[in-house]
Coordinates of C-alpha atoms and ligand atoms in Angstrom, one line a residue:
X1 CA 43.1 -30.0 39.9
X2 CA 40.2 -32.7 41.4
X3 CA 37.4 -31.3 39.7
X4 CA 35.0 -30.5 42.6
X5 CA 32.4 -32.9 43.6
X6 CA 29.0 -32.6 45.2
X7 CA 30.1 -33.8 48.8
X8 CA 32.8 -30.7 49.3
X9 CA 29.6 -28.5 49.4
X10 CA 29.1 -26.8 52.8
X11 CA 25.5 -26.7 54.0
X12 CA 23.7 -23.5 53.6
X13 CA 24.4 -22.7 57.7
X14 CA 27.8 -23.2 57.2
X15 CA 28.5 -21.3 54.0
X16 CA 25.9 -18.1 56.0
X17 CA 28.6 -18.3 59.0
X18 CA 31.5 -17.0 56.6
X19 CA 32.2 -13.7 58.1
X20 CA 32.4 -11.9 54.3
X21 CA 28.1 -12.6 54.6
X22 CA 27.9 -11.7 57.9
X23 CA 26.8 -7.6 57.1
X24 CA 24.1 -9.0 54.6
X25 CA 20.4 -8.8 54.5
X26 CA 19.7 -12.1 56.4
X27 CA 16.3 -13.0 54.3
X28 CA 18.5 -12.1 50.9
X29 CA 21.3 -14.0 52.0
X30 CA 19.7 -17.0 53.0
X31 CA 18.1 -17.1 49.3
X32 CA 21.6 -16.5 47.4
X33 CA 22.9 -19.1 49.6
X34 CA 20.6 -21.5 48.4
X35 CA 20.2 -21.0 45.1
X36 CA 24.3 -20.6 44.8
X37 CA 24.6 -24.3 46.4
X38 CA 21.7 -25.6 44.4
X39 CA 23.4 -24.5 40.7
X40 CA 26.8 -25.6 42.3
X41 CA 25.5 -29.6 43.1
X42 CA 24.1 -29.7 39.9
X43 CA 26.9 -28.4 38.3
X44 CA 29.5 -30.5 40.2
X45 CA 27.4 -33.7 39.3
X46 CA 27.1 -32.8 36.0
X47 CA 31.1 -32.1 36.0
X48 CA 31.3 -28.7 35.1
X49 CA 31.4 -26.4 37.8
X50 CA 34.1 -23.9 37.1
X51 CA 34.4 -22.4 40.6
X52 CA 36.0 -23.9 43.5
X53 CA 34.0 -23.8 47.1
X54 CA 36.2 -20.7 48.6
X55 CA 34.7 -19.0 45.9
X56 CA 31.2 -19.4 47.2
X57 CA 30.8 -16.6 49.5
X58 CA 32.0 -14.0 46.9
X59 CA 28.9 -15.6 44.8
X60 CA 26.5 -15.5 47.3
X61 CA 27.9 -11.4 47.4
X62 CA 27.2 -11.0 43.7
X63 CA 24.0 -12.8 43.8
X64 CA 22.4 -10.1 46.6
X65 CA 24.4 -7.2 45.3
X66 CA 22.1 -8.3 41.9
X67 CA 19.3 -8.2 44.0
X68 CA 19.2 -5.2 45.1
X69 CA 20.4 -3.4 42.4
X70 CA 18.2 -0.4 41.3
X71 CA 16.2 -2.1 38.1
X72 CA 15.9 1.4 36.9
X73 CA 19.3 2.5 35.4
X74 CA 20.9 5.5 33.6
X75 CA 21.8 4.2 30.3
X76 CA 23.9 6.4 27.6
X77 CA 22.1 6.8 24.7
X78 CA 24.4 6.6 21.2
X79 CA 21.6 5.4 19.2
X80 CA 21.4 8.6 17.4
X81 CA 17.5 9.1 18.3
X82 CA 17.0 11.6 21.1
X83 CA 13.6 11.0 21.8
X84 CA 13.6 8.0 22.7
X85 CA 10.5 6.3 24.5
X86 CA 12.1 2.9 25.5
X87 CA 15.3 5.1 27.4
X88 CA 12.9 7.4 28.9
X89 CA 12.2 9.9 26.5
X90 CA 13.9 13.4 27.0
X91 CA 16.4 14.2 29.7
X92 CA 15.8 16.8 32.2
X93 CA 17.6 20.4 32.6
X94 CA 19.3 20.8 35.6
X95 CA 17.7 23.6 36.7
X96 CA 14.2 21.0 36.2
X97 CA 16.1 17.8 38.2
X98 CA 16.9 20.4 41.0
X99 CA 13.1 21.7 41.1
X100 CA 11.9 18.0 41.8
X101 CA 14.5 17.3 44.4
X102 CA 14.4 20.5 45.8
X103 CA 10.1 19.9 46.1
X104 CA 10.1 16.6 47.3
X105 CA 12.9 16.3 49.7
X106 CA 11.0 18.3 51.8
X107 CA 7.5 19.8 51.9
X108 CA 6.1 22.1 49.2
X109 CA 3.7 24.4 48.7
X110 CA 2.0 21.7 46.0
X111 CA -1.9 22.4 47.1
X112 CA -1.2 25.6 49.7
X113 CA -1.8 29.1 49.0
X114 CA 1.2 31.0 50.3
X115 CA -0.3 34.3 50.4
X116 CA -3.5 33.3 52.0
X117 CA -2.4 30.2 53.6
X118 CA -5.3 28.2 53.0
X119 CA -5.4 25.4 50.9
X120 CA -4.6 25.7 46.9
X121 CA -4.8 24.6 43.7
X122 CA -1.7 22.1 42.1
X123 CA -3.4 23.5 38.3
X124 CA -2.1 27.2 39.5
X125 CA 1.6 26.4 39.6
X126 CA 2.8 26.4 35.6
X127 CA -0.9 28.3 34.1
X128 CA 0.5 31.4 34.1
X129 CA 4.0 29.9 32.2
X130 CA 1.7 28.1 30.2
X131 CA -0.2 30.9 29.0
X132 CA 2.3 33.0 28.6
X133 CA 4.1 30.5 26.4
X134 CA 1.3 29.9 24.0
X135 CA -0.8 32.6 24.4
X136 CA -3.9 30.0 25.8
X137 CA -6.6 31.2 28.0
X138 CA -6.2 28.8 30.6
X139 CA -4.0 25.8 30.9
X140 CA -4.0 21.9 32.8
X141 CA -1.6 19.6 33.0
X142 CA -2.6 15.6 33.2
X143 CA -0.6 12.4 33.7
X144 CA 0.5 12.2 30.2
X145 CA -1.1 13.1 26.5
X146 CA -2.7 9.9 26.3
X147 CA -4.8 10.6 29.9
X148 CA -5.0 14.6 28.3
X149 CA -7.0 13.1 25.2
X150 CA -8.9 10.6 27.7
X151 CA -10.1 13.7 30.1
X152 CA -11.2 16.3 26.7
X153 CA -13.0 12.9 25.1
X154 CA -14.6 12.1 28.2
X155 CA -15.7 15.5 29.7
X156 CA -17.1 17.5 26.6
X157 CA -18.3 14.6 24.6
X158 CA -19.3 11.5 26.8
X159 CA -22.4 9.7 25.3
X160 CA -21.9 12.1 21.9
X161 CA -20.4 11.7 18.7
X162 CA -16.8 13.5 17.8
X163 CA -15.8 13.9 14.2
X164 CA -12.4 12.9 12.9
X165 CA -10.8 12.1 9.6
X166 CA -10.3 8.5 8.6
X167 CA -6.4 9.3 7.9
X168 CA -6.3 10.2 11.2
X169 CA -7.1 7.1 13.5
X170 CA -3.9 6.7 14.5
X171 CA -1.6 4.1 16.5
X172 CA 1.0 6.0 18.4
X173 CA 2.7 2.6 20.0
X174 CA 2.6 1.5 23.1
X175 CA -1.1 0.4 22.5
X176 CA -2.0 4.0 22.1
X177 CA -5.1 3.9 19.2
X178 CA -7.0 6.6 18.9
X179 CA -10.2 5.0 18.4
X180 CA -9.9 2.9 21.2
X181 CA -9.7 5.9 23.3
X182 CA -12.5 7.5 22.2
X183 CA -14.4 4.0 22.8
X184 CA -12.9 4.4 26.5
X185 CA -14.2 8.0 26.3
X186 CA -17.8 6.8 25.9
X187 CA -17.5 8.5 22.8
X188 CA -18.9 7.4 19.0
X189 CA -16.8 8.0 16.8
X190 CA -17.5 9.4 13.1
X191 CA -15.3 9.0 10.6
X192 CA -14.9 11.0 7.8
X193 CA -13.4 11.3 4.8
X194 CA -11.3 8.3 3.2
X195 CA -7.6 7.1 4.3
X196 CA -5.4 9.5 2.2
X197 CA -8.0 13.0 1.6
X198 CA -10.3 14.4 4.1
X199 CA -12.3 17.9 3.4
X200 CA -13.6 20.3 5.6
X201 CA -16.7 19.7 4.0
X202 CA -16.7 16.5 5.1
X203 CA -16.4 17.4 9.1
X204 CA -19.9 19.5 7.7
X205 CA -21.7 17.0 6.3
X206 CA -21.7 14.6 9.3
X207 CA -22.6 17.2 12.0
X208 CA -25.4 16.2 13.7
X209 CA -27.0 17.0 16.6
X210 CA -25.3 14.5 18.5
X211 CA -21.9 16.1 17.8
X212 CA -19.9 17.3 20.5
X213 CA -16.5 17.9 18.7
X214 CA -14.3 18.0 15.9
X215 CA -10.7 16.3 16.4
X216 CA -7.8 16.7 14.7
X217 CA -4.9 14.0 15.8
X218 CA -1.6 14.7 14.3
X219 CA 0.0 12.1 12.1
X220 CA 3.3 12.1 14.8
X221 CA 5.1 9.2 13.4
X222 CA 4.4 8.6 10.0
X223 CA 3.6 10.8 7.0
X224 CA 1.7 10.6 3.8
X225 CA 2.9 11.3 0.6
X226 CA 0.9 11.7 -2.9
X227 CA -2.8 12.5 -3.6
X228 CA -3.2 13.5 0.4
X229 CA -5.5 15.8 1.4
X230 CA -6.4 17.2 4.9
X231 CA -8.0 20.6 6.0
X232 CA -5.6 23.2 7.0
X233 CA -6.3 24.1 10.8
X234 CA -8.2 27.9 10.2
X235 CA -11.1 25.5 7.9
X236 CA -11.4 22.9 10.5
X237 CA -12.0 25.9 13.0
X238 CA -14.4 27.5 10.5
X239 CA -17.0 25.1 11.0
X240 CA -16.5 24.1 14.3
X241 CA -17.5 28.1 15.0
X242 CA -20.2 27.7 12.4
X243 CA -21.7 25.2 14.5
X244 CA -20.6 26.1 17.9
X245 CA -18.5 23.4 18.1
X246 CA -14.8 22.6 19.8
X247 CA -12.4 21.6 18.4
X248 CA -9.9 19.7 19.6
X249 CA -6.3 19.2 18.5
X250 CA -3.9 16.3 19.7
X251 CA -0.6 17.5 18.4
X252 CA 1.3 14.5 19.8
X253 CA 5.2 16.3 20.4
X254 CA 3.6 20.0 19.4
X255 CA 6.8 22.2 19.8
X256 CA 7.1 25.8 21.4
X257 CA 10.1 26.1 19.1
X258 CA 10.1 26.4 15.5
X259 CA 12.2 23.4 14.3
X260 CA 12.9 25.0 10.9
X261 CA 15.5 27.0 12.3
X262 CA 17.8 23.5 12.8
X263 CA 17.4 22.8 9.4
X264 CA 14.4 20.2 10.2
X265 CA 11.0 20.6 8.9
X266 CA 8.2 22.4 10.9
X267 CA 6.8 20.2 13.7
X268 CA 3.6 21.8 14.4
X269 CA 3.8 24.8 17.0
X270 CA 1.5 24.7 19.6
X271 CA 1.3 28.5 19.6
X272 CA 0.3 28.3 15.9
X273 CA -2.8 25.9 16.9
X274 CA -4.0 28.4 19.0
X275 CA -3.8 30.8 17.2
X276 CA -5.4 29.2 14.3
X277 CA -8.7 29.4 17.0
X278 CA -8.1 25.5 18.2
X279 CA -10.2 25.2 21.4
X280 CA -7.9 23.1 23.0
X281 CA -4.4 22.0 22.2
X282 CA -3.1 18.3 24.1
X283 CA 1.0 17.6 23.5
X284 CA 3.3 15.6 25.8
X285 CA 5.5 17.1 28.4
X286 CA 8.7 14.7 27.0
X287 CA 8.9 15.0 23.6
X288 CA 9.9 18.1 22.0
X289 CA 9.3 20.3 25.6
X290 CA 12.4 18.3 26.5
X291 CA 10.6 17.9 30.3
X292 CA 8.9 15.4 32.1
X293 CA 5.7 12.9 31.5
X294 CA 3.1 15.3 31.7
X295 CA 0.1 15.4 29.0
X296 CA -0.5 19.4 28.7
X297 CA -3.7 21.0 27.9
X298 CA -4.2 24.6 26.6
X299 CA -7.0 26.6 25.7
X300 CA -10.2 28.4 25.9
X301 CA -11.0 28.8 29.5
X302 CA -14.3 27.4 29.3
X303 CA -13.3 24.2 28.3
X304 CA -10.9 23.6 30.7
X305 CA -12.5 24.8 33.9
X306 CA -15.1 21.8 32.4
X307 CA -11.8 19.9 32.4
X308 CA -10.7 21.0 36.0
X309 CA -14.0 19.6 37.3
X310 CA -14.5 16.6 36.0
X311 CA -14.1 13.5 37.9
X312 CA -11.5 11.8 35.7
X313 CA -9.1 14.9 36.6
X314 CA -8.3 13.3 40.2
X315 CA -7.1 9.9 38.6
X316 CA -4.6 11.3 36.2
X317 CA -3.3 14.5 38.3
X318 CA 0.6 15.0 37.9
X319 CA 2.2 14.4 41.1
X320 CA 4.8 17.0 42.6
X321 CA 7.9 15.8 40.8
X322 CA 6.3 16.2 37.5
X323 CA 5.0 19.6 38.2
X324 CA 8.0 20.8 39.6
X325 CA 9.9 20.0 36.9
X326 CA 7.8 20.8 34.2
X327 CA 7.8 24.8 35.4
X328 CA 11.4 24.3 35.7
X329 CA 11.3 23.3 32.1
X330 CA 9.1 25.9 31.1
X331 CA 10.6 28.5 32.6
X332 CA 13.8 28.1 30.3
X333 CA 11.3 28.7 27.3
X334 CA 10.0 32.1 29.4
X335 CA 13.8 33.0 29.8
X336 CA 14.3 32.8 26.2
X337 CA 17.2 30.1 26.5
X338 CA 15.4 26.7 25.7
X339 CA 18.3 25.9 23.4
X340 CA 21.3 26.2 25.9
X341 CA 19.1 24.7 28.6
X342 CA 16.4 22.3 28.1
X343 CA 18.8 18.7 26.6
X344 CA 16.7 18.1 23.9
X345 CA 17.3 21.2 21.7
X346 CA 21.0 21.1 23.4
X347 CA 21.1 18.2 21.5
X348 CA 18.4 19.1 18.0
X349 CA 20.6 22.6 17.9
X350 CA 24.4 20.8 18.0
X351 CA 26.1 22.3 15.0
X352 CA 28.1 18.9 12.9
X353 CA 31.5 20.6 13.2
X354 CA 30.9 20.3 17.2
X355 CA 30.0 16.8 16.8
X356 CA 32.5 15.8 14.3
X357 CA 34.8 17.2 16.8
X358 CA 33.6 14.9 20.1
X359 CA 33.6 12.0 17.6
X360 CA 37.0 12.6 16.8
X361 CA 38.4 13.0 20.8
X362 CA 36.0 9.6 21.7
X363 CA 37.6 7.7 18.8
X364 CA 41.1 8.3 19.6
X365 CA 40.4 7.2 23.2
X366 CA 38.9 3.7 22.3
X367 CA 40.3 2.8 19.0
X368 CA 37.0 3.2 16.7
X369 CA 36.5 5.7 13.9
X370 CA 34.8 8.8 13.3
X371 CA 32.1 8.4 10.5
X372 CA 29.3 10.9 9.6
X373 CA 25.7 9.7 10.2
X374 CA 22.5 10.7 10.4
X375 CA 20.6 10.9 13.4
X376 CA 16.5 11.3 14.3
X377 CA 13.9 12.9 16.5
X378 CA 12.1 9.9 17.4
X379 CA 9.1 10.5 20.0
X380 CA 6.7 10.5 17.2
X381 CA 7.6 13.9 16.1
X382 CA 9.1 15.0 12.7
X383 CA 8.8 11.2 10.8
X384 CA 11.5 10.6 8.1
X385 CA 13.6 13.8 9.7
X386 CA 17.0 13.5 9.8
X387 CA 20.2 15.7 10.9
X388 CA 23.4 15.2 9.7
X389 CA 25.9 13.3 13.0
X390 CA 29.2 12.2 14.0
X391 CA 29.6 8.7 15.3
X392 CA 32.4 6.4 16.6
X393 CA 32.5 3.1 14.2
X394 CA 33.4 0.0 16.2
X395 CA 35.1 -2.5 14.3
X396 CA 33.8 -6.0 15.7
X397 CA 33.6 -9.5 14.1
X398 CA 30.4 -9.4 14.9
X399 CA 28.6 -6.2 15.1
X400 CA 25.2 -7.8 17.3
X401 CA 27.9 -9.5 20.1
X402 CA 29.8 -6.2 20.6
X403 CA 26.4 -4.1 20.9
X404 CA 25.2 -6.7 23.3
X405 CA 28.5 -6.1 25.4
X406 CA 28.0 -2.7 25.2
X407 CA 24.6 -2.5 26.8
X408 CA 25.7 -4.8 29.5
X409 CA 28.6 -2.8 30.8
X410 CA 28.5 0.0 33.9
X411 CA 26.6 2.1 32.9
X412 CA 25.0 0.7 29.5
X413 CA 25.8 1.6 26.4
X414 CA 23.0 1.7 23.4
X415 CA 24.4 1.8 19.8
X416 CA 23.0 1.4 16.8
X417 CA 24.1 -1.2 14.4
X418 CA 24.7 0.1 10.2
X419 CA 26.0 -1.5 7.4
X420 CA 27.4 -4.1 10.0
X421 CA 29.2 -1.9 12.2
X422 CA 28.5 -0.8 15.5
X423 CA 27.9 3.2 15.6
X424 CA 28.0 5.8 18.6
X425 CA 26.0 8.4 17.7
X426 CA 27.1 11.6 19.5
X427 CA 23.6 13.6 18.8
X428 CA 21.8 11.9 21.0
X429 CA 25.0 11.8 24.0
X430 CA 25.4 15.0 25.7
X431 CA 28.9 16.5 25.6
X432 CA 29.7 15.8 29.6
X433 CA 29.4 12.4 29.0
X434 CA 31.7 12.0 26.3
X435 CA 34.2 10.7 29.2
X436 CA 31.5 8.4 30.7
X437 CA 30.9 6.6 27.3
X438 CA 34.7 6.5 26.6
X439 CA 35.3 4.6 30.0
X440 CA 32.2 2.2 29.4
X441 CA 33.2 1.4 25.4
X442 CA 37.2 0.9 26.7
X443 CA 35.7 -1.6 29.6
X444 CA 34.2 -3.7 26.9
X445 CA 37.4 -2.8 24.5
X446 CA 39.1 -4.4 27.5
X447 CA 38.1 -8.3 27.6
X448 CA 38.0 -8.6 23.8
Ligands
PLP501 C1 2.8 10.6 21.7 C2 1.4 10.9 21.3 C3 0.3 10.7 22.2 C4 0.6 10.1 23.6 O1 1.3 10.9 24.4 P1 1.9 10.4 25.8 O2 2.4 11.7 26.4 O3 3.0 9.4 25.4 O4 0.8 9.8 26.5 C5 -0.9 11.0 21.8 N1 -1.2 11.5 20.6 C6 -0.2 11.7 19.7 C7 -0.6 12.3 18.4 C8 1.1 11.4 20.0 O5 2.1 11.6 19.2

């Protein structure tokens, strides 16, 4: 075959009239066209263009179909960590994906008091699950955790000092240091104690009268080991009382369930801060909740009707999506079935057998091999945690080619690579998509 040569090119008008174009968004097209001819007579020139020019409408097609394309994609997760903060953290329930359709398809009753019918308060809709929950006071739900910590720094202790140990000045990722935000807070910050042991007595000693809390930040995603010291929550509260002080508790992931029951150790409950006489308790809505970005605030009700108030509160407000959801969410905890609802614990609570069991169905249906595994948290909760898995083992010549593949199939696959072999982890894959990720990993089976 004459190897194609700049000349049989059609001009841009001529390659828009074909009538395969003719549906497509003119502005889109136009570009495609162009930038399909451009590559093309610099690839003809340079003697390697492998298409011939009938196939240049179907590639102006592809080249518009890619840009419109929704740039953010479900993705299956087989990495073995379910929380995961670059695939979005947790997955919603159903019930909690129906609430946010179901409240922003139409109107809602987001700031509108039904009963009066006169305007209301967005705080009101999930308090009263909140309290009920954790046994708080009052509750308030901000943008995310990070914005929570931003709004308690800057509304009890602007232009004041807050305590903290120095083994807690913490990096969370994403940029998130928690002496940074204090300096955003307008807050000094007093650090206490040395890297690896902290007293209460030390929070004593450097109360001044410029303090306006005590903070505890929980170590989410590292841990120490050895001559570690830190005060147990009931001392930390001890002085802040002594001194009429709050005291504040950024629990990161904080849990409603207790995680020893899966065999895991005991991510800090956020009833059991409260109880411990904690003014005010911040943890994410998407880590171990299992529901959407939110940063949630419980507490003494002094403190967060100061909260409520403050100017900052407007900026970081959860929109109705969020809210929505999160009651959704929450309500599964009310009803007592957190662990058949909310995906997270579906997938924490999966007994191995059940696992071993998927693994072995998936593996028959695209040639890989069942291998137990051990899968994580992630999300900054429960560091150096594991839980036993099942995975699919991909035998590949090279393990990095066939994990790229994998993510660039319909929809995208993330593995995990090990020992040079290209795992599936089921945890972290809920059981109805077991036929999804078969069909993807056989697509890329396929073209080998
Ligand atoms: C994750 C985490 C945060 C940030 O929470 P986001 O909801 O991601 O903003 C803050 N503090 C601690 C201790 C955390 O683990």
């Amino acid at each position: 075959m004459a190897s194609v040569q700049p000349r049989d090119l059609p001009s841009v008008d001529r390659l828009l009239r074909d009538e395969r174009l003719a549906g497509l968004p003119r502005e889109l097209a136009l570009q495609a066209a162009r930038d399909v001819l451009d590559e093309a007579r610099r690839a003809t020139r340079d003697g390697g263009w492998p298409f011939s020019p009938q196939d240049l409408p179907r590639l102006v097609e592809d080249r518009v179909a890619q840009a419109t394309r929704p740039r953010l994609r479900p993705v299956l997760n087989a990495s073995g960590v379910i929380i995961h903060t670059n695939l979005g953290r947790a997955p919603l329930s159903p019930a909690a994906l129906q609430a946010a359709e179901e409240a922003s398809r139409g109107y809602s009753n987001l700031e509108y008091d039904l009963d009066k019918g006169e305007r209301g308060s967005r705080h009101s809709l999930v308090t009263d699950l909140l309290r009920r929950l954790t046994g708080a006071e009052d509750a308030l739900v901000a943008n995310n955790n990070a914005a929570a910590m931003l709004l308690i720094l800057s509304a009890l202790a602007q232009g004041r000092e807050a305590i903290i140990s120095r083994g807690q000045l913490v990096e969370i990722g994403g940029g998130f240091r928690i002496p940074d935000v204090m300096r955003q807070s307008g807050v000094e910050l007093i650090e206490v104690g040395t890297t690896n042991r902290t007293y209460a007595a030390d929070f004593e000693a450097a109360i001044s009268p410029q303090t306006a809390l005590l903070l505890r930040v929980h170590a989410s995603n590292f841990l120490q080991v050895g001559f570690v010291h830190q005060p147990v929550l009931e001392e930390l509260v001890g002085v802040g009382r002594a001194h009429d002080l709050p005291v504040v508790d950024d629990l990161g992931s904080g849990s409603l369930l207790d995680t020893t029951r899966f065999g895991l150790v005991r991510e800090p409950m956020v009833q059991g801060s409260l109880a411990a006489g904690m003014t005010l308790v911040a943890f994410s809505g998407d880590k171990l909740l299992g529901g959407p970005q939110a940063g949630i605030i419980v507490g003494r009700a002094s403190e967060v009707s100061r909260l409520r108030r403050h100017p900052l509160m407007r900026a970081i407000r959860p929109d109705k999506l969020t809210l929505a959801a999160l009651g959704a969410t929450l309500l599964h905890y009310v009803r007592g079935e957190a662990e058949r609802e909310v995906p997270v614990w579906r997938m924490i609570s999966a007994p191995l057998e059940a696992l071993r069991a998927r693994a072995e169905n998936v593996a028959a249906n695209v040639q890989g091999q069942v291998t137990e595994t051990r899968s994580a948290i992630g999300g900054g909760s429960l560091p150096g945690q594991t839980q036993p898995s099942a995975a699919v083992a991909l035998a590949a010549d090279s393990a990095d080619a066939l994990a790229t593949r994998l993510r660039r199939v319909e929809p995208p696959v993330i593995s995990r690579i090990e020992d040079g072999r290209v795992l599936l982890d089921l945890r972290s894959v809920l059981p109805e998509q077991d036929a999804e990720l078969q069909r993807a990993v056989r697509a890329v089976r396929a073209v080998l």
